[in-house]
GROMACS .gro file of C-alpha atoms in nm:
model
  442
    1MET     CA    1   1.047  -2.319   5.597
    2ALA     CA    2   1.150  -2.673   5.520
    3GLU     CA    3   1.502  -2.806   5.561
    4GLN     CA    4   1.758  -2.613   5.357
    5SER     CA    5   2.137  -2.619   5.295
    6GLY     CA    6   2.264  -2.772   5.615
    7VAL     CA    7   2.003  -2.624   5.846
    8GLY     CA    8   1.793  -2.873   6.041
    9ARG     CA    9   1.418  -2.869   6.062
   10LEU     CA   10   1.243  -2.625   6.290
   11THR     CA   11   1.211  -2.733   6.653
   12GLY     CA   12   0.881  -2.730   6.838
   13LYS     CA   13   0.967  -2.400   7.006
   14GLU     CA   14   1.067  -2.246   6.673
   15TRP     CA   15   0.736  -2.350   6.522
   16LEU     CA   16   0.562  -2.188   6.820
   17ILE     CA   17   0.762  -1.868   6.762
   18CYS     CA   18   0.667  -1.868   6.394
   19GLY     CA   19   0.305  -1.937   6.484
   20VAL     CA   20   0.283  -1.642   6.724
   21ALA     CA   21   0.452  -1.412   6.472
   22ALA     CA   22   0.224  -1.531   6.191
   23MET     CA   23  -0.084  -1.479   6.409
   24GLY     CA   24   0.035  -1.130   6.503
   25PHE     CA   25   0.098  -1.032   6.141
   26ALA     CA   26  -0.234  -1.185   6.029
   27PHE     CA   27  -0.435  -0.987   6.280
   28ASP     CA   28  -0.238  -0.669   6.211
   29ILE     CA   29  -0.392  -0.668   5.865
   30TYR     CA   30  -0.720  -0.809   5.993
   31GLU     CA   31  -0.759  -0.502   6.214
   32LEU     CA   32  -0.645  -0.253   5.948
   33LEU     CA   33  -0.858  -0.389   5.664
   34MET     CA   34  -1.173  -0.378   5.871
   35LEU     CA   35  -1.207  -0.008   5.803
   36PRO     CA   36  -1.249  -0.015   5.423
   37LEU     CA   37  -1.523  -0.274   5.474
   38ILE     CA   38  -1.710  -0.114   5.763
   39VAL     CA   39  -1.656   0.261   5.717
   40ARG     CA   40  -1.959   0.317   5.494
   41PRO     CA   41  -2.221   0.128   5.698
   42ALA     CA   42  -2.069   0.250   6.026
   43LEU     CA   43  -2.095   0.617   5.927
   44LEU     CA   44  -2.447   0.567   5.793
   45ALA     CA   45  -2.545   0.418   6.130
   46LEU     CA   46  -2.353   0.648   6.364
   47GLU     CA   47  -2.373   0.987   6.189
   48ASN     CA   48  -2.641   0.941   5.920
   49VAL     CA   49  -2.421   1.111   5.659
   50THR     CA   50  -2.471   1.059   5.287
   51PRO     CA   51  -2.187   0.898   5.084
   52GLY     CA   52  -2.037   1.142   4.833
   53THR     CA   53  -2.102   1.451   5.048
   54PRO     CA   54  -1.822   1.665   5.201
   55GLU     CA   55  -1.931   1.559   5.552
   56PHE     CA   56  -1.902   1.192   5.465
   57GLY     CA   57  -1.562   1.256   5.304
   58ARG     CA   58  -1.446   1.443   5.615
   59TRP     CA   59  -1.526   1.149   5.842
   60VAL     CA   60  -1.365   0.903   5.600
   61ASN     CA   61  -1.050   1.116   5.602
   62LEU     CA   62  -1.050   1.132   5.981
   63LEU     CA   63  -1.104   0.758   6.025
   64PHE     CA   64  -0.832   0.664   5.776
   65TYR     CA   65  -0.570   0.926   5.857
   66VAL     CA   66  -0.591   1.022   6.227
   67PRO     CA   67  -0.542   0.661   6.350
   68ALA     CA   68  -0.251   0.627   6.108
   69VAL     CA   69  -0.084   0.939   6.251
   70CYS     CA   70  -0.138   0.814   6.606
   71GLY     CA   71   0.000   0.476   6.503
   72GLY     CA   72   0.299   0.649   6.347
   73VAL     CA   73   0.383   0.855   6.655
   74PHE     CA   74   0.337   0.574   6.903
   75GLY     CA   75   0.486   0.320   6.663
   76LEU     CA   76   0.805   0.524   6.659
   77LEU     CA   77   0.797   0.528   7.038
   78GLY     CA   78   0.733   0.153   7.025
   79GLY     CA   79   1.050   0.107   6.824
   80TYR     CA   80   1.243   0.287   7.096
   81LEU     CA   81   1.074   0.075   7.366
   82THR     CA   82   1.154  -0.241   7.168
   83ASP     CA   83   1.524  -0.151   7.168
   84ARG     CA   84   1.512  -0.040   7.532
   85PHE     CA   85   1.297  -0.304   7.707
   86GLY     CA   86   1.298  -0.607   7.478
   87ARG     CA   87   1.127  -0.739   7.169
   88LEU     CA   88   0.893  -0.998   7.322
   89ARG     CA   89   0.744  -0.786   7.600
   90VAL     CA   90   0.651  -0.504   7.361
   91LEU     CA   91   0.523  -0.752   7.101
   92LEU     CA   92   0.276  -0.920   7.337
   93TRP     CA   93   0.142  -0.602   7.497
   94SER     CA   94   0.085  -0.445   7.155
   95ILE     CA   95  -0.124  -0.744   7.041
   96MET     CA   96  -0.330  -0.721   7.360
   97LEU     CA   97  -0.385  -0.348   7.298
   98TYR     CA   98  -0.516  -0.380   6.945
   99GLY     CA   99  -0.733  -0.681   7.027
  100VAL     CA  100  -0.910  -0.514   7.319
  101SER     CA  101  -0.945  -0.183   7.130
  102ALA     CA  102  -1.106  -0.348   6.826
  103PHE     CA  103  -1.349  -0.535   7.051
  104ALA     CA  104  -1.449  -0.215   7.230
  105ALA     CA  105  -1.501  -0.039   6.894
  106GLY     CA  106  -1.785  -0.280   6.823
  107PHE     CA  107  -1.985  -0.097   7.093
  108ALA     CA  108  -1.914   0.255   6.959
  109THR     CA  109  -2.209   0.493   6.990
  110SER     CA  110  -2.065   0.777   6.781
  111ALA     CA  111  -1.816   0.832   6.503
  112GLY     CA  112  -1.593   1.013   6.754
  113MET     CA  113  -1.583   0.709   6.982
  114LEU     CA  114  -1.511   0.484   6.685
  115LEU     CA  115  -1.229   0.719   6.581
  116PHE     CA  116  -1.068   0.708   6.927
  117LEU     CA  117  -1.077   0.328   6.943
  118ARG     CA  118  -0.942   0.299   6.587
  119CYS     CA  119  -0.652   0.516   6.706
  120THR     CA  120  -0.566   0.279   6.992
  121THR     CA  121  -0.608  -0.019   6.757
  122PHE     CA  122  -0.368   0.138   6.509
  123ILE     CA  123  -0.117   0.211   6.786
  124GLY     CA  124  -0.111  -0.157   6.882
  125VAL     CA  125  -0.074  -0.269   6.520
  126SER     CA  126   0.206  -0.021   6.448
  127VAL     CA  127   0.409  -0.125   6.752
  128GLU     CA  128   0.349  -0.498   6.695
  129PHE     CA  129   0.492  -0.493   6.343
  130VAL     CA  130   0.820  -0.336   6.452
  131ALA     CA  131   0.862  -0.557   6.759
  132GLY     CA  132   0.767  -0.873   6.568
  133ILE     CA  133   1.012  -0.814   6.283
  134ALA     CA  134   1.304  -0.738   6.517
  135TRP     CA  135   1.217  -1.040   6.734
  136LEU     CA  136   1.208  -1.284   6.442
  137ALA     CA  137   1.520  -1.147   6.273
  138GLU     CA  138   1.727  -1.202   6.588
  139LEU     CA  139   1.591  -1.546   6.682
  140PHE     CA  140   1.706  -1.718   6.360
  141PRO     CA  141   2.083  -1.682   6.303
  142ASN     CA  142   2.107  -1.867   5.969
  143PRO     CA  143   2.065  -1.604   5.691
  144LYS     CA  144   1.852  -1.818   5.455
  145ARG     CA  145   1.639  -1.949   5.739
  146ARG     CA  146   1.594  -1.592   5.863
  147GLN     CA  147   1.482  -1.465   5.521
  148SER     CA  148   1.247  -1.761   5.484
  149VAL     CA  149   1.093  -1.718   5.828
  150LEU     CA  150   1.045  -1.343   5.782
  151GLY     CA  151   0.893  -1.394   5.439
  152TYR     CA  152   0.652  -1.676   5.516
  153THR     CA  153   0.530  -1.545   5.851
  154GLN     CA  154   0.453  -1.210   5.688
  155ALA     CA  155   0.258  -1.395   5.420
  156PHE     CA  156   0.003  -1.464   5.692
  157SER     CA  157  -0.080  -1.094   5.685
  158SER     CA  158  -0.281  -1.163   5.373
  159ILE     CA  159  -0.447  -1.458   5.544
  160GLY     CA  160  -0.565  -1.192   5.789
  161GLY     CA  161  -0.709  -0.994   5.499
  162LEU     CA  162  -0.897  -1.298   5.375
  163MET     CA  163  -1.016  -1.371   5.727
  164VAL     CA  164  -1.162  -1.025   5.782
  165THR     CA  165  -1.326  -1.032   5.438
  166GLY     CA  166  -1.475  -1.370   5.520
  167MET     CA  167  -1.584  -1.252   5.864
  168TYR     CA  168  -1.755  -0.947   5.715
  169TYR     CA  169  -1.935  -1.162   5.458
  170LEU     CA  170  -2.055  -1.398   5.732
  171THR     CA  171  -2.177  -1.118   5.957
  172VAL     CA  172  -2.356  -0.951   5.665
  173THR     CA  173  -2.524  -1.280   5.572
  174TYR     CA  174  -2.593  -1.432   5.915
  175GLY     CA  175  -2.577  -1.135   6.153
  176ASP     CA  176  -2.949  -1.155   6.228
  177SER     CA  177  -2.889  -1.480   6.418
  178LEU     CA  178  -2.628  -1.322   6.650
  179PRO     CA  179  -2.708  -1.149   6.982
  180ALA     CA  180  -2.836  -0.796   6.928
  181ILE     CA  181  -2.610  -0.497   7.002
  182TYR     CA  182  -2.803  -0.184   7.099
  183GLY     CA  183  -3.113  -0.353   6.964
  184GLY     CA  184  -2.972  -0.416   6.616
  185HIS     CA  185  -2.775  -0.670   6.415
  186GLU     CA  186  -2.531  -0.450   6.225
  187ALA     CA  187  -2.257  -0.650   6.053
  188TRP     CA  188  -1.988  -0.387   6.106
  189ARG     CA  189  -2.020  -0.419   6.485
  190TYR     CA  190  -1.975  -0.797   6.485
  191THR     CA  191  -1.675  -0.762   6.253
  192LEU     CA  192  -1.508  -0.522   6.496
  193LEU     CA  193  -1.581  -0.748   6.794
  194SER     CA  194  -1.393  -1.034   6.628
  195GLY     CA  195  -1.069  -0.836   6.659
  196LEU     CA  196  -1.027  -0.969   7.015
  197ILE     CA  197  -0.942  -1.318   6.886
  198PRO     CA  198  -0.557  -1.293   6.882
  199ALA     CA  199  -0.533  -1.171   7.241
  200ILE     CA  200  -0.695  -1.486   7.383
  201PRO     CA  201  -0.432  -1.757   7.305
  202LEU     CA  202  -0.146  -1.527   7.409
  203MET     CA  203  -0.250  -1.561   7.772
  204ALA     CA  204  -0.177  -1.936   7.757
  205ILE     CA  205   0.143  -1.946   7.550
  206ARG     CA  206   0.330  -1.644   7.689
  207PRO     CA  207   0.554  -1.855   7.927
  208PHE     CA  208   0.686  -2.066   7.636
  209LEU     CA  209   0.816  -1.778   7.422
  210PRO     CA  210   1.185  -1.672   7.438
  211GLU     CA  211   1.326  -1.323   7.425
  212SER     CA  212   1.582  -1.233   7.158
  213GLN     CA  213   1.914  -1.387   7.272
  214ILE     CA  214   2.118  -1.124   7.088
  215TRP     CA  215   1.936  -0.841   7.266
  216GLN     CA  216   1.951  -1.016   7.605
  217GLU     CA  217   2.324  -1.085   7.582
  218LYS     CA  218   2.410  -0.730   7.484
  219ARG     CA  219   2.198  -0.593   7.766
  220ALA     CA  220   2.346  -0.835   8.022
  221GLN     CA  221   2.701  -0.752   7.913
  222GLY     CA  222   2.636  -0.380   7.920
  223THR     CA  223   2.727  -0.347   7.550
  224LEU     CA  224   2.378  -0.250   7.430
  225LYS     CA  225   2.413   0.110   7.315
  226ARG     CA  226   2.139   0.358   7.394
  227THR     CA  227   1.915   0.410   7.095
  228SER     CA  228   1.848   0.751   6.943
  229VAL     CA  229   1.637   0.876   6.653
  230ARG     CA  230   1.907   1.134   6.589
  231GLU     CA  231   2.154   0.856   6.511
  232LEU     CA  232   1.940   0.757   6.212
  233PHE     CA  233   2.051   1.079   6.043
  234THR     CA  234   2.423   1.049   6.105
  235PRO     CA  235   2.636   0.996   5.790
  236ALA     CA  236   2.643   0.618   5.845
  237PHE     CA  237   2.263   0.584   5.823
  238ARG     CA  238   2.129   0.902   5.659
  239THR     CA  239   2.089   0.771   5.304
  240THR     CA  240   1.937   0.448   5.430
  241THR     CA  241   1.688   0.629   5.653
  242ILE     CA  242   1.573   0.879   5.389
  243ALA     CA  243   1.548   0.625   5.105
  244THR     CA  244   1.359   0.364   5.308
  245THR     CA  245   1.125   0.626   5.454
  246ILE     CA  246   1.032   0.750   5.105
  247LEU     CA  247   0.992   0.400   4.966
  248VAL     CA  248   0.778   0.272   5.254
  249ALA     CA  249   0.568   0.589   5.227
  250CYS     CA  250   0.507   0.511   4.859
  251THR     CA  251   0.404   0.154   4.938
  252TYR     CA  252   0.149   0.275   5.192
  253ALA     CA  253   0.033   0.555   4.961
  254ALA     CA  254  -0.052   0.303   4.690
  255ALA     CA  255  -0.230   0.080   4.942
  256PHE     CA  256  -0.426   0.347   5.132
  257GLY     CA  257  -0.481   0.597   4.851
  258GLY     CA  258  -0.571   0.332   4.595
  259LEU     CA  259  -0.637  -0.028   4.695
  260GLN     CA  260  -0.817   0.041   5.021
  261GLN     CA  261  -1.057   0.279   4.846
  262VAL     CA  262  -1.185   0.010   4.610
  263PRO     CA  263  -1.465  -0.107   4.848
  264ARG     CA  264  -1.606   0.247   4.821
  265MET     CA  265  -1.604   0.223   4.439
  266VAL     CA  266  -1.784  -0.111   4.406
  267PRO     CA  267  -2.136   0.013   4.501
  268GLY     CA  268  -2.124   0.250   4.202
  269LEU     CA  269  -2.049  -0.014   3.938
  270PRO     CA  270  -2.328  -0.060   3.677
  271SER     CA  271  -2.404  -0.418   3.783
  272VAL     CA  272  -2.408  -0.330   4.154
  273VAL     CA  273  -2.560   0.016   4.190
  274ASP     CA  274  -2.924  -0.100   4.178
  275LEU     CA  275  -2.883  -0.401   4.409
  276PRO     CA  276  -3.031  -0.405   4.763
  277GLY     CA  277  -2.799  -0.298   5.045
  278GLN     CA  278  -2.709  -0.648   5.162
  279GLN     CA  279  -2.621  -0.762   4.810
  280GLN     CA  280  -2.409  -0.452   4.759
  281GLN     CA  281  -2.212  -0.536   5.073
  282GLN     CA  282  -2.169  -0.894   4.954
  283ALA     CA  283  -2.034  -0.762   4.622
  284VAL     CA  284  -1.788  -0.542   4.815
  285ALA     CA  285  -1.670  -0.844   5.016
  286ALA     CA  286  -1.632  -1.051   4.697
  287VAL     CA  287  -1.408  -0.790   4.529
  288GLN     CA  288  -1.210  -0.745   4.849
  289SER     CA  289  -1.146  -1.119   4.865
  290TYR     CA  290  -0.973  -1.104   4.525
  291GLN     CA  291  -0.748  -0.828   4.652
  292GLU     CA  292  -0.661  -1.033   4.960
  293PHE     CA  293  -0.586  -1.344   4.753
  294GLY     CA  294  -0.359  -1.125   4.543
  295GLY     CA  295  -0.192  -0.988   4.853
  296MET     CA  296  -0.129  -1.339   4.983
  297MET     CA  297   0.019  -1.440   4.647
  298GLY     CA  298   0.241  -1.132   4.654
  299ARG     CA  299   0.373  -1.210   5.001
  300VAL     CA  300   0.439  -1.575   4.913
  301LEU     CA  301   0.610  -1.466   4.591
  302LEU     CA  302   0.831  -1.229   4.791
  303ALA     CA  303   0.919  -1.507   5.037
  304LEU     CA  304   1.020  -1.735   4.748
  305LEU     CA  305   1.224  -1.468   4.570
  306ALA     CA  306   1.392  -1.324   4.881
  307VAL     CA  307   1.618  -1.628   4.925
  308ARG     CA  308   1.695  -1.654   4.553
  309ILE     CA  309   1.761  -1.295   4.446
  310LEU     CA  310   2.054  -1.137   4.628
  311GLY     CA  311   2.009  -0.782   4.498
  312ARG     CA  312   1.749  -0.600   4.705
  313ARG     CA  313   1.706  -0.327   4.443
  314ARG     CA  314   1.639  -0.586   4.177
  315LEU     CA  315   1.388  -0.761   4.402
  316ILE     CA  316   1.176  -0.453   4.478
  317ARG     CA  317   1.182  -0.346   4.112
  318LEU     CA  318   1.020  -0.676   4.013
  319PHE     CA  319   0.709  -0.538   4.187
  320LEU     CA  320   0.744  -0.170   4.099
  321VAL     CA  321   0.809  -0.183   3.723
  322PRO     CA  322   0.492  -0.373   3.622
  323GLY     CA  323   0.290  -0.196   3.892
  324VAL     CA  324   0.351   0.156   3.764
  325VAL     CA  325   0.191   0.055   3.433
  326ILE     CA  326  -0.077  -0.200   3.524
  327ILE     CA  327  -0.236  -0.078   3.847
  328PRO     CA  328  -0.342   0.274   3.732
  329LEU     CA  329  -0.517   0.111   3.434
  330VAL     CA  330  -0.721  -0.104   3.676
  331PHE     CA  331  -0.857   0.212   3.838
  332PHE     CA  332  -0.910   0.405   3.515
  333PHE     CA  333  -1.110   0.132   3.340
  334PRO     CA  334  -1.262  -0.174   3.519
  335ALA     CA  335  -1.305   0.016   3.848
  336VAL     CA  336  -1.570   0.232   3.677
  337ASN     CA  337  -1.751  -0.016   3.454
  338ASN     CA  338  -1.684  -0.389   3.502
  339ILE     CA  339  -1.690  -0.576   3.831
  340GLU     CA  340  -1.554  -0.903   3.689
  341ALA     CA  341  -1.253  -0.733   3.529
  342LEU     CA  342  -1.205  -0.532   3.851
  343LYS     CA  343  -1.177  -0.854   4.052
  344TRP     CA  344  -0.885  -0.980   3.844
  345GLY     CA  345  -0.727  -0.637   3.819
  346ILE     CA  346  -0.737  -0.582   4.192
  347LEU     CA  347  -0.588  -0.929   4.242
  348ILE     CA  348  -0.285  -0.823   4.036
  349ALA     CA  349  -0.271  -0.494   4.226
  350GLY     CA  350  -0.268  -0.691   4.551
  351VAL     CA  351   0.021  -0.908   4.431
  352LEU     CA  352   0.236  -0.610   4.334
  353THR     CA  353   0.153  -0.373   4.623
  354VAL     CA  354   0.116  -0.604   4.920
  355GLY     CA  355   0.425  -0.801   4.818
  356GLN     CA  356   0.624  -0.483   4.880
  357MET     CA  357   0.507  -0.472   5.241
  358SER     CA  358   0.671  -0.810   5.302
  359PHE     CA  359   0.983  -0.679   5.129
  360TRP     CA  360   1.025  -0.413   5.398
  361GLY     CA  361   0.992  -0.669   5.676
  362ASN     CA  362   1.275  -0.865   5.513
  363TYR     CA  363   1.491  -0.564   5.429
  364LEU     CA  364   1.484  -0.325   5.725
  365PRO     CA  365   1.641  -0.555   5.991
  366PHE     CA  366   1.950  -0.588   5.771
  367VAL     CA  367   2.036  -0.219   5.752
  368TYR     CA  368   2.046  -0.126   6.124
  369PRO     CA  369   2.254  -0.265   6.416
  370THR     CA  370   2.094  -0.430   6.721
  371HIS     CA  371   2.067  -0.118   6.937
  372LEU     CA  372   1.905   0.077   6.650
  373ARG     CA  373   1.709  -0.200   6.477
  374GLY     CA  374   1.368  -0.136   6.630
  375THR     CA  375   1.403   0.241   6.606
  376GLY     CA  376   1.516   0.231   6.241
  377GLU     CA  377   1.236  -0.005   6.142
  378ALA     CA  378   0.987   0.207   6.334
  379PHE     CA  379   1.094   0.528   6.163
  380ALA     CA  380   1.054   0.388   5.811
  381ALA     CA  381   0.732   0.199   5.886
  382ASN     CA  382   0.563   0.460   6.102
  383VAL     CA  383   0.690   0.800   5.993
  384GLY     CA  384   0.724   0.693   5.629
  385GLY     CA  385   0.439   0.447   5.600
  386ARG     CA  386   0.174   0.534   5.854
  387MET     CA  387   0.220   0.910   5.889
  388ILE     CA  388   0.330   1.018   5.539
  389GLY     CA  389   0.209   0.734   5.318
  390THR     CA  390  -0.144   0.723   5.454
  391MET     CA  391  -0.183   1.093   5.372
  392ALA     CA  392  -0.260   0.958   5.025
  393VAL     CA  393  -0.614   0.901   5.155
  394LEU     CA  394  -0.654   1.277   5.191
  395LEU     CA  395  -0.509   1.331   4.845
  396THR     CA  396  -0.741   1.074   4.689
  397THR     CA  397  -1.055   1.213   4.851
  398GLN     CA  398  -0.963   1.570   4.758
  399LEU     CA  399  -0.879   1.477   4.399
  400ALA     CA  400  -1.212   1.292   4.380
  401LEU     CA  401  -1.391   1.626   4.429
  402ILE     CA  402  -1.235   1.778   4.117
  403MET     CA  403  -1.177   1.480   3.887
  404PRO     CA  404  -1.396   1.446   3.576
  405GLY     CA  405  -1.652   1.168   3.584
  406GLU     CA  406  -2.026   1.105   3.573
  407THR     CA  407  -2.060   0.990   3.933
  408SER     CA  408  -1.876   1.029   4.264
  409PHE     CA  409  -1.774   0.663   4.231
  410ASP     CA  410  -1.608   0.729   3.893
  411ARG     CA  411  -1.424   1.034   4.025
  412LEU     CA  412  -1.298   0.834   4.323
  413ALA     CA  413  -1.164   0.563   4.090
  414TYR     CA  414  -0.982   0.816   3.870
  415ALA     CA  415  -0.835   0.984   4.178
  416GLY     CA  416  -0.718   0.649   4.318
  417GLY     CA  417  -0.550   0.558   3.989
  418THR     CA  418  -0.367   0.892   3.978
  419VAL     CA  419  -0.238   0.854   4.332
  420VAL     CA  420  -0.120   0.497   4.269
  421PHE     CA  421   0.070   0.605   3.958
  422LEU     CA  422   0.247   0.885   4.146
  423ALA     CA  423   0.336   0.654   4.435
  424TYR     CA  424   0.484   0.387   4.209
  425ALA     CA  425   0.676   0.639   3.996
  426ILE     CA  426   0.836   0.807   4.297
  427ALA     CA  427   0.924   0.469   4.450
  428LEU     CA  428   1.087   0.346   4.131
  429ALA     CA  429   1.306   0.657   4.112
  430THR     CA  430   1.406   0.624   4.479
  431THR     CA  431   1.531   0.264   4.440
  432PHE     CA  432   1.850   0.403   4.284
  433PHE     CA  433   1.947   0.529   4.632
  434LEU     CA  434   1.855   0.209   4.821
  435PRO     CA  435   2.159   0.049   4.994
  436GLU     CA  436   2.240  -0.319   4.933
  437PRO     CA  437   2.277  -0.495   5.274
  438THR     CA  438   2.463  -0.824   5.326
  439GLU     CA  439   2.451  -0.974   5.678
  440LEU     CA  440   2.251  -0.884   5.989
  441PRO     CA  441   2.465  -0.615   6.161
  442ASP     CA  442   2.559  -0.644   6.527
   0.00000   0.00000   0.00000
């Protein structure tokens, strides 16, 4: 976000805006990526179910998919509220919601209670993403500056992934020195409690943050049209809405049906399976850290390429074409037999899959006008991504029951690889229908 082509350096207020957005995006992913790390120990503690059994799989499905559906429904409503009541107000309340919900989840006494609080966490995350993207896109009028700001602030999402991986490792290693919760020192509880962090500084900096001037002016002048989901399917927007919904769904399917299942595969690897429980969890955190480094690299790569490659189809294909070949192979081979190769493979998978998530944050604001921007983004991200795309978790767990393989860990890896291949193949075919936007529409 340095000086570029006639645009001055960021002001202090603009840096504050970018900082709040980056923090919001970072903790979005922080909250979401808790679950792959804590789901196994949490279910063992709360329900005493055995990994690999249908009961364990049922709870995993519920914890991954039900919050995503709730996030999708309320995220779509959040897009409407963002267009109706303002970007900043909805952004800040959504961050407060997911922070408080994650904190409360650390005191869950049953899997049902954990499920409910994961739902409210997911609702906050889903709304925050839509409000944050619309807010940033409208605060920076220069096109290159806008693309740069959107790209680099979203790169902090992967910082959030590294942060939660690091937090989990620390709580696994040093949790015994922390205050007891219900008489124990379970790392998954402390990891959930840490989700309150982003809500704290917002209380102090809220008065210094501006609302979107474009949105305010249109509302003050009475020219802000009423938003409607139905308008997304009028001839002017139908192709855009359908194509982006499918493509975002595929991005989330690869992430949830494949990458986020890797922590469940690691304990079955030959070099890990016989280790004590704490060392197994440390191995999980180590592999996850490679994925998060890859995700950060993918988001930074997208930010660099977004201002240099004008064609949006060409840009997304730079991630899809290698991914459809490479990522399934990571699941079919190292994910079942070699932890060191898996680390590097999952790093590449993170680059190619997570980079696409930043692509959508850069792309979606450019294909809808002001009065429809939040709603259009919300439909693609929440209906496509969170409601349809995350169904890949159900597909992966069901395929894992029938896949060939010596162990449940092997079958899960083969199922994940199959789902990732399908997601990438469908996405690549759909890019032929993706519109090429130019400027931010009014």
